[in-house]
CSV table of C-alpha atoms in Angstrom, one decimal:
chain,number,residue,atom,x,y,z
A,364,MET,CA,-13.6,-18.5,15.3
A,365,LYS,CA,-16.6,-18.2,13.0
A,366,LYS,CA,-17.4,-20.8,10.3
A,367,PHE,CA,-18.8,-19.6,7.0
A,368,ASP,CA,-20.8,-21.8,4.6
A,369,SER,CA,-21.5,-19.2,1.9
A,370,LEU,CA,-19.4,-18.7,-1.2
A,371,ASP,CA,-17.9,-15.4,0.0
A,372,PRO,CA,-17.1,-14.5,3.6
A,373,GLN,CA,-19.4,-11.6,4.3
A,374,ILE,CA,-18.1,-8.7,6.3
A,375,GLY,CA,-21.1,-6.3,6.6
A,376,PHE,CA,-23.1,-3.6,4.8
A,377,VAL,CA,-22.1,-0.1,3.6
A,378,THR,CA,-23.8,2.4,6.0
A,379,LYS,CA,-22.0,5.7,4.9
A,380,VAL,CA,-20.4,7.0,1.7
A,381,ASP,CA,-18.2,10.1,1.8
A,382,GLY,CA,-16.4,10.8,-1.5
A,383,LEU,CA,-13.9,8.0,-2.1
A,384,THR,CA,-14.3,6.6,1.4
A,385,CYS,CA,-17.1,4.6,3.0
A,386,THR,CA,-18.0,3.1,6.3
A,387,ILE,CA,-19.0,-0.6,6.6
A,388,ALA,CA,-20.9,-1.8,9.7
A,389,ALA,CA,-19.5,-5.3,10.4
A,390,PHE,CA,-21.7,-8.2,11.4
A,391,ASP,CA,-21.5,-9.3,15.0
A,392,TYR,CA,-19.5,-12.4,14.2
A,393,MET,CA,-16.8,-10.4,12.5
A,394,ASN,CA,-15.1,-9.6,15.8
A,395,ASP,CA,-13.1,-12.8,15.8
A,396,PRO,CA,-9.5,-12.7,14.6
A,397,THR,CA,-9.9,-15.7,12.2
A,398,ILE,CA,-12.7,-17.4,10.4
A,399,ILE,CA,-13.2,-20.8,8.7
A,400,HIS,CA,-14.2,-20.7,5.0
A,401,ASN,CA,-14.5,-23.8,2.8
A,402,GLY,CA,-12.4,-25.7,5.3
A,403,LYS,CA,-9.6,-23.1,5.4
A,404,VAL,CA,-8.7,-20.8,8.2
A,405,ILE,CA,-8.8,-17.2,7.0
A,406,LYS,CA,-7.4,-14.1,8.8
A,407,ASN,CA,-10.0,-11.5,9.5
A,408,ILE,CA,-9.6,-8.1,7.9
A,409,THR,CA,-7.5,-5.5,9.6
A,410,VAL,CA,-6.0,-2.1,8.8
A,411,ASN,CA,-4.5,-2.1,5.3
A,412,SER,CA,-6.4,-5.2,4.2
A,413,PHE,CA,-8.3,-5.3,1.0
A,414,LEU,CA,-12.1,-6.0,0.8
A,415,VAL,CA,-14.7,-6.3,-2.0
A,416,ILE,CA,-17.8,-4.2,-2.1
A,417,ASN,CA,-20.4,-6.0,-4.3
A,418,GLN,CA,-22.5,-3.7,-6.4
A,419,GLY,CA,-24.5,-5.9,-8.7
A,420,PHE,CA,-22.0,-7.6,-11.0
A,421,THR,CA,-19.3,-5.0,-10.2
A,422,LYS,CA,-16.7,-5.8,-7.6
A,423,ILE,CA,-15.4,-2.5,-6.1
A,424,ILE,CA,-12.0,-2.9,-4.3
A,425,GLY,CA,-11.5,-1.0,-1.0
A,426,LYS,CA,-8.6,-0.8,1.4
A,427,VAL,CA,-9.2,-0.5,5.2
A,428,ILE,CA,-7.7,2.7,6.5
A,429,TYR,CA,-8.9,2.6,10.1
A,430,GLU,CA,-11.5,1.0,12.3
A,431,SER,CA,-13.7,2.3,15.1
A,432,ILE,CA,-15.5,0.1,17.7
A,433,ILE,CA,-18.5,1.5,19.6
A,434,ASP,CA,-20.3,0.1,22.6
A,435,GLN,CA,-24.0,1.1,22.1
A,436,GLN,CA,-25.3,-0.5,25.3
A,437,LEU,CA,-27.6,1.9,27.2
A,438,SER,CA,-29.6,1.3,30.4
A,439,THR,CA,-32.5,3.2,32.1
A,440,ASP,CA,-32.2,4.2,35.8
A,441,ILE,CA,-35.1,4.5,38.2
A,442,ALA,CA,-35.8,8.1,37.1
A,443,GLY,CA,-36.1,7.0,33.5
A,444,LYS,CA,-32.9,8.6,32.3
A,445,LEU,CA,-30.6,6.8,29.9
A,446,PHE,CA,-27.1,6.2,30.9
A,447,HIS,CA,-24.1,4.1,29.6
A,448,ASP,CA,-23.9,0.7,31.0
A,449,SER,CA,-20.2,-0.2,31.3
A,450,ARG,CA,-20.8,-3.9,31.8
A,451,TYR,CA,-19.6,-5.9,28.8
A,452,GLN,CA,-22.3,-7.2,26.4
A,453,LYS,CA,-21.1,-8.8,23.1
A,454,ASN,CA,-24.2,-7.9,21.2
A,455,SER,CA,-23.9,-4.2,21.9
A,456,ILE,CA,-20.4,-3.9,20.3
A,457,VAL,CA,-20.5,-2.2,16.8
A,458,ARG,CA,-17.4,-2.4,14.6
A,459,ASN,CA,-17.3,0.3,11.9
A,460,ILE,CA,-14.7,-0.3,9.1
A,461,ASN,CA,-13.6,2.8,7.3
A,462,THR,CA,-12.5,2.0,3.7
A,463,GLN,CA,-10.7,3.9,0.9
A,464,ILE,CA,-11.9,3.0,-2.6
A,465,VAL,CA,-8.8,2.0,-4.8
A,466,GLY,CA,-10.3,0.5,-7.9
A,467,TYR,CA,-12.5,-2.3,-9.3
A,468,ILE,CA,-12.3,-5.7,-11.1
A,469,GLU,CA,-13.3,-5.7,-14.7
A,470,ASN,CA,-12.8,-8.8,-17.0
A,471,LYS,CA,-10.6,-10.4,-14.3
A,472,ILE,CA,-8.3,-7.4,-14.4
A,473,PHE,CA,-7.8,-4.9,-11.5
A,474,VAL,CA,-8.3,-1.3,-12.7
A,475,SER,CA,-7.2,1.6,-10.4
A,476,GLY,CA,-9.6,4.5,-10.2
A,477,SER,CA,-12.9,5.6,-8.9
A,478,ASN,CA,-15.3,4.8,-11.8
A,479,TYR,CA,-17.6,3.1,-9.3
A,480,ILE,CA,-18.7,4.4,-5.9
A,481,PRO,CA,-20.3,2.2,-3.3
A,482,MET,CA,-24.0,2.7,-2.4
A,483,ILE,CA,-25.7,2.4,0.9
A,484,GLY,CA,-26.6,-1.3,1.6
A,485,ASN,CA,-23.9,-2.8,-0.7
A,486,LEU,CA,-22.5,-6.0,0.8
A,487,ALA,CA,-18.8,-6.2,1.6
A,488,THR,CA,-16.9,-9.5,1.5
A,489,ILE,CA,-13.4,-10.8,2.1
A,490,PRO,CA,-11.6,-11.3,-1.3
A,491,ASP,CA,-10.3,-14.7,-2.2
A,492,SER,CA,-6.7,-15.5,-3.4
A,493,ASN,CA,-7.6,-14.9,-7.1
A,494,ILE,CA,-8.8,-11.4,-6.4
A,495,ILE,CA,-5.8,-10.6,-4.3
A,496,ASN,CA,-3.5,-11.8,-7.1
A,497,GLN,CA,-5.4,-9.6,-9.6
A,498,ILE,CA,-4.9,-6.6,-7.3
A,499,TYR,CA,-1.2,-7.1,-6.9
A,500,ILE,CA,-0.1,-8.3,-10.3
A,501,ASN,CA,-2.8,-6.3,-12.1
A,502,ASN,CA,-3.1,-7.1,-15.9
A,503,TYR,CA,-0.7,-10.1,-15.6
A,504,SER,CA,-3.6,-12.0,-14.1
A,505,SER,CA,-5.3,-12.4,-17.5
A,506,ILE,CA,-2.4,-14.3,-19.1
A,507,PHE,CA,-2.0,-17.0,-16.4
A,508,ASP,CA,-2.7,-20.6,-17.4
A,509,GLU,CA,-1.2,-24.0,-16.6
A,510,LYS,CA,1.7,-23.5,-19.0
A,511,THR,CA,2.7,-20.1,-17.7
A,512,GLU,CA,6.1,-20.1,-16.1
A,513,SER,CA,6.2,-17.9,-13.0
A,514,ILE,CA,8.2,-17.1,-10.0
A,515,SER,CA,7.0,-16.4,-6.4
A,516,VAL,CA,7.8,-13.1,-4.9
A,517,GLY,CA,6.5,-13.9,-1.5
A,518,ASN,CA,3.3,-13.7,0.5
A,519,THR,CA,1.1,-10.7,1.3
A,520,ILE,CA,1.4,-9.4,4.8
A,521,ASN,CA,-2.2,-9.2,5.7
A,522,GLU,CA,-3.8,-12.0,3.7
A,523,ASN,CA,-0.8,-14.3,3.7
A,524,ILE,CA,-1.5,-15.2,0.1
A,525,ARG,CA,1.4,-16.2,-2.2
A,526,ILE,CA,1.9,-13.8,-5.2
A,527,ASN,CA,3.3,-15.2,-8.5
A,528,LEU,CA,4.6,-13.2,-11.5
A,529,PRO,CA,4.8,-14.5,-15.1
A,530,ILE,CA,8.4,-14.6,-16.2
A,531,ASN,CA,8.2,-13.6,-19.8
A,532,ASN,CA,5.8,-10.7,-19.4
A,533,PHE,CA,7.3,-9.3,-16.1
A,534,PHE,CA,11.0,-9.3,-17.0
A,535,ALA,CA,10.3,-8.1,-20.5
A,536,SER,CA,8.8,-4.9,-19.2
A,537,HIS,CA,10.2,-1.9,-17.1
A,538,ILE,CA,10.4,-2.6,-13.4
A,539,GLY,CA,10.4,0.1,-10.7
A,540,ILE,CA,11.1,-0.6,-7.0
A,541,PHE,CA,10.2,2.2,-4.7
A,542,GLY,CA,10.5,2.7,-1.0
A,543,ASN,CA,12.2,4.6,1.8
A,544,THR,CA,15.8,4.1,3.0
A,545,GLY,CA,16.1,0.6,4.5
A,546,SER,CA,12.8,-0.6,3.2
A,547,GLY,CA,14.3,-3.5,1.3
A,548,LYS,CA,14.6,-2.3,-2.3
A,549,SER,CA,18.0,-3.9,-2.9
A,550,ASN,CA,16.9,-7.2,-1.3
A,551,THR,CA,13.7,-7.1,-3.5
A,552,LEU,CA,15.8,-6.8,-6.6
A,553,HIS,CA,18.2,-9.5,-5.5
A,554,GLN,CA,15.3,-11.8,-4.7
A,555,LEU,CA,13.6,-11.2,-8.1
A,556,TYR,CA,16.6,-12.2,-10.1
A,557,THR,CA,17.7,-15.0,-7.8
A,558,SER,CA,14.2,-16.5,-8.2
A,559,LEU,CA,14.5,-16.1,-12.0
A,560,PHE,CA,17.9,-17.8,-12.3
A,561,ALA,CA,16.7,-20.6,-10.0
A,562,LYS,CA,13.6,-21.2,-12.0
A,563,ILE,CA,15.1,-21.3,-15.4
A,564,ASN,CA,18.4,-22.7,-16.8
A,565,PHE,CA,20.8,-19.8,-16.6
A,566,ASP,CA,23.2,-21.2,-19.1
A,567,SER,CA,20.4,-21.5,-21.7
A,568,ILE,CA,19.7,-17.8,-21.6
A,569,ALA,CA,23.3,-16.6,-21.1
A,570,ASN,CA,23.9,-16.6,-24.9
A,571,LYS,CA,20.7,-14.7,-25.6
A,572,SER,CA,20.4,-12.2,-22.8
A,573,THR,CA,22.9,-10.0,-20.9
A,574,PHE,CA,22.2,-8.9,-17.3
A,575,LEU,CA,24.1,-5.7,-16.3
A,576,ILE,CA,24.0,-4.7,-12.6
A,577,ILE,CA,25.3,-1.3,-11.7
A,578,ASP,CA,26.0,-1.5,-8.0
A,579,PHE,CA,27.3,1.7,-6.4
A,580,ASN,CA,27.4,0.3,-2.8
A,581,GLY,CA,28.9,-3.2,-3.5
A,582,GLU,CA,25.8,-5.0,-2.3
A,583,TYR,CA,25.8,-7.6,-5.1
A,584,THR,CA,29.5,-8.4,-5.4
A,585,GLY,CA,29.5,-11.5,-3.1
A,586,ALA,CA,30.6,-14.8,-4.5
A,587,ALA,CA,27.1,-16.3,-4.1
A,588,SER,CA,25.1,-13.3,-5.2
A,589,PHE,CA,22.0,-14.0,-7.3
A,590,GLY,CA,22.6,-17.7,-6.7
A,591,LEU,CA,25.3,-17.9,-9.4
A,592,ILE,CA,28.7,-19.4,-9.2
A,593,PRO,CA,31.7,-17.1,-10.0
A,594,ALA,CA,32.2,-18.8,-13.4
A,595,GLN,CA,28.7,-17.6,-14.4
A,596,LYS,CA,29.3,-13.9,-13.8
A,597,HIS,CA,32.0,-11.3,-14.0
A,598,VAL,CA,32.4,-8.6,-11.3
A,599,TYR,CA,34.2,-5.3,-12.1
A,600,LYS,CA,35.2,-3.5,-8.9
A,601,LEU,CA,35.8,0.0,-10.2
A,602,SER,CA,37.1,2.9,-8.1
A,603,THR,CA,37.6,6.6,-8.7
A,604,GLN,CA,39.9,6.9,-5.7
A,605,ARG,CA,42.6,4.3,-6.3
A,606,ILE,CA,44.1,2.3,-9.2
A,607,THR,CA,42.8,-1.2,-9.5
A,608,ASP,CA,43.4,-4.1,-11.8
A,609,SER,CA,39.7,-4.3,-12.6
A,610,ARG,CA,38.8,-2.5,-15.9
A,611,LEU,CA,35.4,-2.3,-17.6
A,612,PRO,CA,35.8,-3.1,-21.3
A,613,ILE,CA,34.4,-0.4,-23.6
A,614,LYS,CA,34.3,-0.6,-27.4
A,615,ARG,CA,36.2,2.2,-29.2
A,616,ASP,CA,33.2,3.0,-31.3
A,617,PHE,CA,31.1,3.5,-28.2
A,618,LEU,CA,33.6,6.0,-26.7
A,619,MET,CA,34.2,7.9,-30.0
A,620,ASP,CA,30.6,9.3,-30.0
A,621,SER,CA,29.8,13.0,-29.8
A,622,ASP,CA,27.1,12.5,-27.3
A,623,ILE,CA,29.3,10.4,-25.0
A,624,ILE,CA,32.2,12.8,-25.3
A,625,SER,CA,30.0,15.8,-24.6
A,626,MET,CA,28.5,14.2,-21.5
A,627,LEU,CA,31.9,13.2,-20.1
A,628,PHE,CA,33.4,16.7,-20.6
A,629,ARG,CA,30.1,18.5,-19.7
A,630,ALA,CA,30.3,20.4,-23.0
A,631,THR,CA,28.1,23.5,-23.4
A,632,GLU,CA,25.1,23.3,-25.7
A,633,GLN,CA,25.8,26.3,-28.0
A,634,THR,CA,29.6,26.2,-28.5
A,635,GLN,CA,31.4,23.2,-27.3
A,636,LYS,CA,28.9,20.5,-28.4
A,637,PRO,CA,28.9,21.6,-32.1
A,638,PHE,CA,32.7,21.7,-32.1
A,639,ILE,CA,33.0,18.2,-30.6
A,640,LYS,CA,30.4,16.9,-33.1
A,641,ARG,CA,32.4,18.2,-36.1
A,642,VAL,CA,35.7,16.8,-34.7
A,643,ILE,CA,34.2,13.4,-34.1
A,644,SER,CA,32.5,13.4,-37.5
A,645,GLY,CA,35.8,14.2,-39.2
A,646,TRP,CA,37.6,11.6,-37.2
A,647,ASN,CA,35.2,8.9,-38.2
A,648,ASN,CA,35.3,9.9,-41.9
A,649,TYR,CA,39.1,10.1,-42.3
A,650,GLU,CA,40.7,7.9,-39.7
A,651,SER,CA,41.0,5.0,-42.1
A,652,ILE,CA,42.9,7.1,-44.6
A,653,PRO,CA,46.7,6.7,-44.2
A,654,ASP,CA,48.4,9.9,-42.8
A,655,SER,CA,45.1,11.7,-42.9
A,656,LEU,CA,45.9,13.6,-39.7
A,657,ALA,CA,49.4,14.7,-40.9
A,658,ASN,CA,48.0,15.8,-44.3
A,659,TRP,CA,45.3,17.8,-42.5
A,660,ILE,CA,47.9,19.5,-40.3
A,661,SER,CA,50.1,20.3,-43.2
A,662,SER,CA,47.2,21.8,-45.2
A,663,ILE,CA,46.4,24.1,-42.3
A,664,ILE,CA,50.0,25.2,-42.0
A,665,LEU,CA,50.2,25.9,-45.7
A,666,LYS,CA,47.1,28.0,-45.6
A,667,VAL,CA,48.5,30.0,-42.7
A,668,LEU,CA,51.8,30.6,-44.5
A,669,GLN,CA,50.2,31.5,-47.9
A,670,SER,CA,47.9,34.0,-46.4
A,671,GLU,CA,50.5,36.5,-45.2
A,672,PRO,CA,50.4,35.6,-41.5
A,673,SER,CA,51.6,37.9,-38.8
A,674,SER,CA,55.1,37.8,-37.4
A,675,ILE,CA,53.8,36.4,-34.1
A,676,LEU,CA,52.2,33.4,-35.8
A,677,LEU,CA,55.3,32.8,-37.8
A,678,ASP,CA,57.5,32.8,-34.7
A,679,PHE,CA,55.1,30.3,-33.1
A,680,LEU,CA,55.3,28.1,-36.1
A,681,ARG,CA,59.1,28.3,-36.2
A,682,ASP,CA,59.2,27.1,-32.5
A,683,VAL,CA,56.8,24.3,-33.1
A,684,LEU,CA,58.3,23.0,-36.4
A,685,SER,CA,61.9,23.4,-35.3
A,686,THR,CA,61.6,20.0,-33.7
A,687,LEU,CA,60.4,18.5,-36.9
A,688,ILE,CA,62.6,20.4,-39.4
A,689,PRO,CA,65.9,21.2,-37.7
A,690,THR,CA,67.3,23.7,-40.2
A,691,PHE,CA,65.7,26.4,-42.4
A,692,SER,CA,66.9,29.8,-43.4
A,693,ASN,CA,63.8,31.8,-44.2
A,694,GLU,CA,60.0,31.5,-44.8
A,695,ASP,CA,60.5,30.3,-48.4
A,696,ASP,CA,62.8,27.6,-47.2
A,697,LEU,CA,60.3,26.7,-44.4
A,698,LEU,CA,57.5,26.5,-47.0
A,699,GLU,CA,59.6,24.3,-49.2
A,700,LYS,CA,60.5,22.0,-46.3
A,701,ILE,CA,56.8,21.7,-45.2
A,702,GLN,CA,55.8,20.8,-48.8
A,703,GLN,CA,58.6,18.2,-48.9
A,704,GLU,CA,57.8,16.7,-45.5
A,705,PHE,CA,54.0,16.8,-45.3
A,706,VAL,CA,52.6,17.1,-48.8
């Protein structure tokens, strides 16, 4: 275990730059798994660890992609030829750290990109907890102070540094959780909101904010999910395969919308959507008028009868209206009855 007395634990110098990657030759004492810095035990860098490449006042952030260790020990035989000496010598071991440039620190904010490229001879150091937090929480790092309410989302795997997120700024933005199947996306979401509800008084925000969880797999329907008691939440267990007592309440105004109806019925863009839009618009305009639907139907029938309709259409109307008007002798009588009943 190596003990450091300098401000930053030094790793080594840049010896090669190739595009957005560079090679760092580590110092001899960087072969230990841990080091002591300012009285704290720090894990040495490994693959996927972050490091800082100091270029003047600029801090370039790199990520270790792989390492190579070379034994440079050579010996000379009696004939004067060089050969590799397989006997172990600590001072002959060279550790090369291959690093991918991922960004830089500017005004205490981590910026992704390649605006700065390392140069030969730049010194590489191990980042402290402040820089690690700036990398992971990005621009949130600039708003932290003693009064900032935050939640902990866990520790980094390589550096074992706790990461905190500001509540107001983080949850007021769009959040994306990405990963492969089984990587823990659902658990991450559950942990985020469980930590939020545990940090603040849930009842104090229940009247101001609504949290809607759409759960297709039933992962969040447990009685203790999100750390809330059953009285603090309502679970709707919906099913398209069987009839259940659970129903999702929907306001009538929300359902009677042309866009919603078009989406539910998969209406075509050119013909069906304009028709649905006209119908919904007429419904919204005349639904409050008494007998508006009956008046509209009667006006349509009157227009049909007054425009010399075909015999087929008249027969159809007779069949339909026979249930409404039991007796009529001819078309004139039918027209008179319609006028009496509907107008």
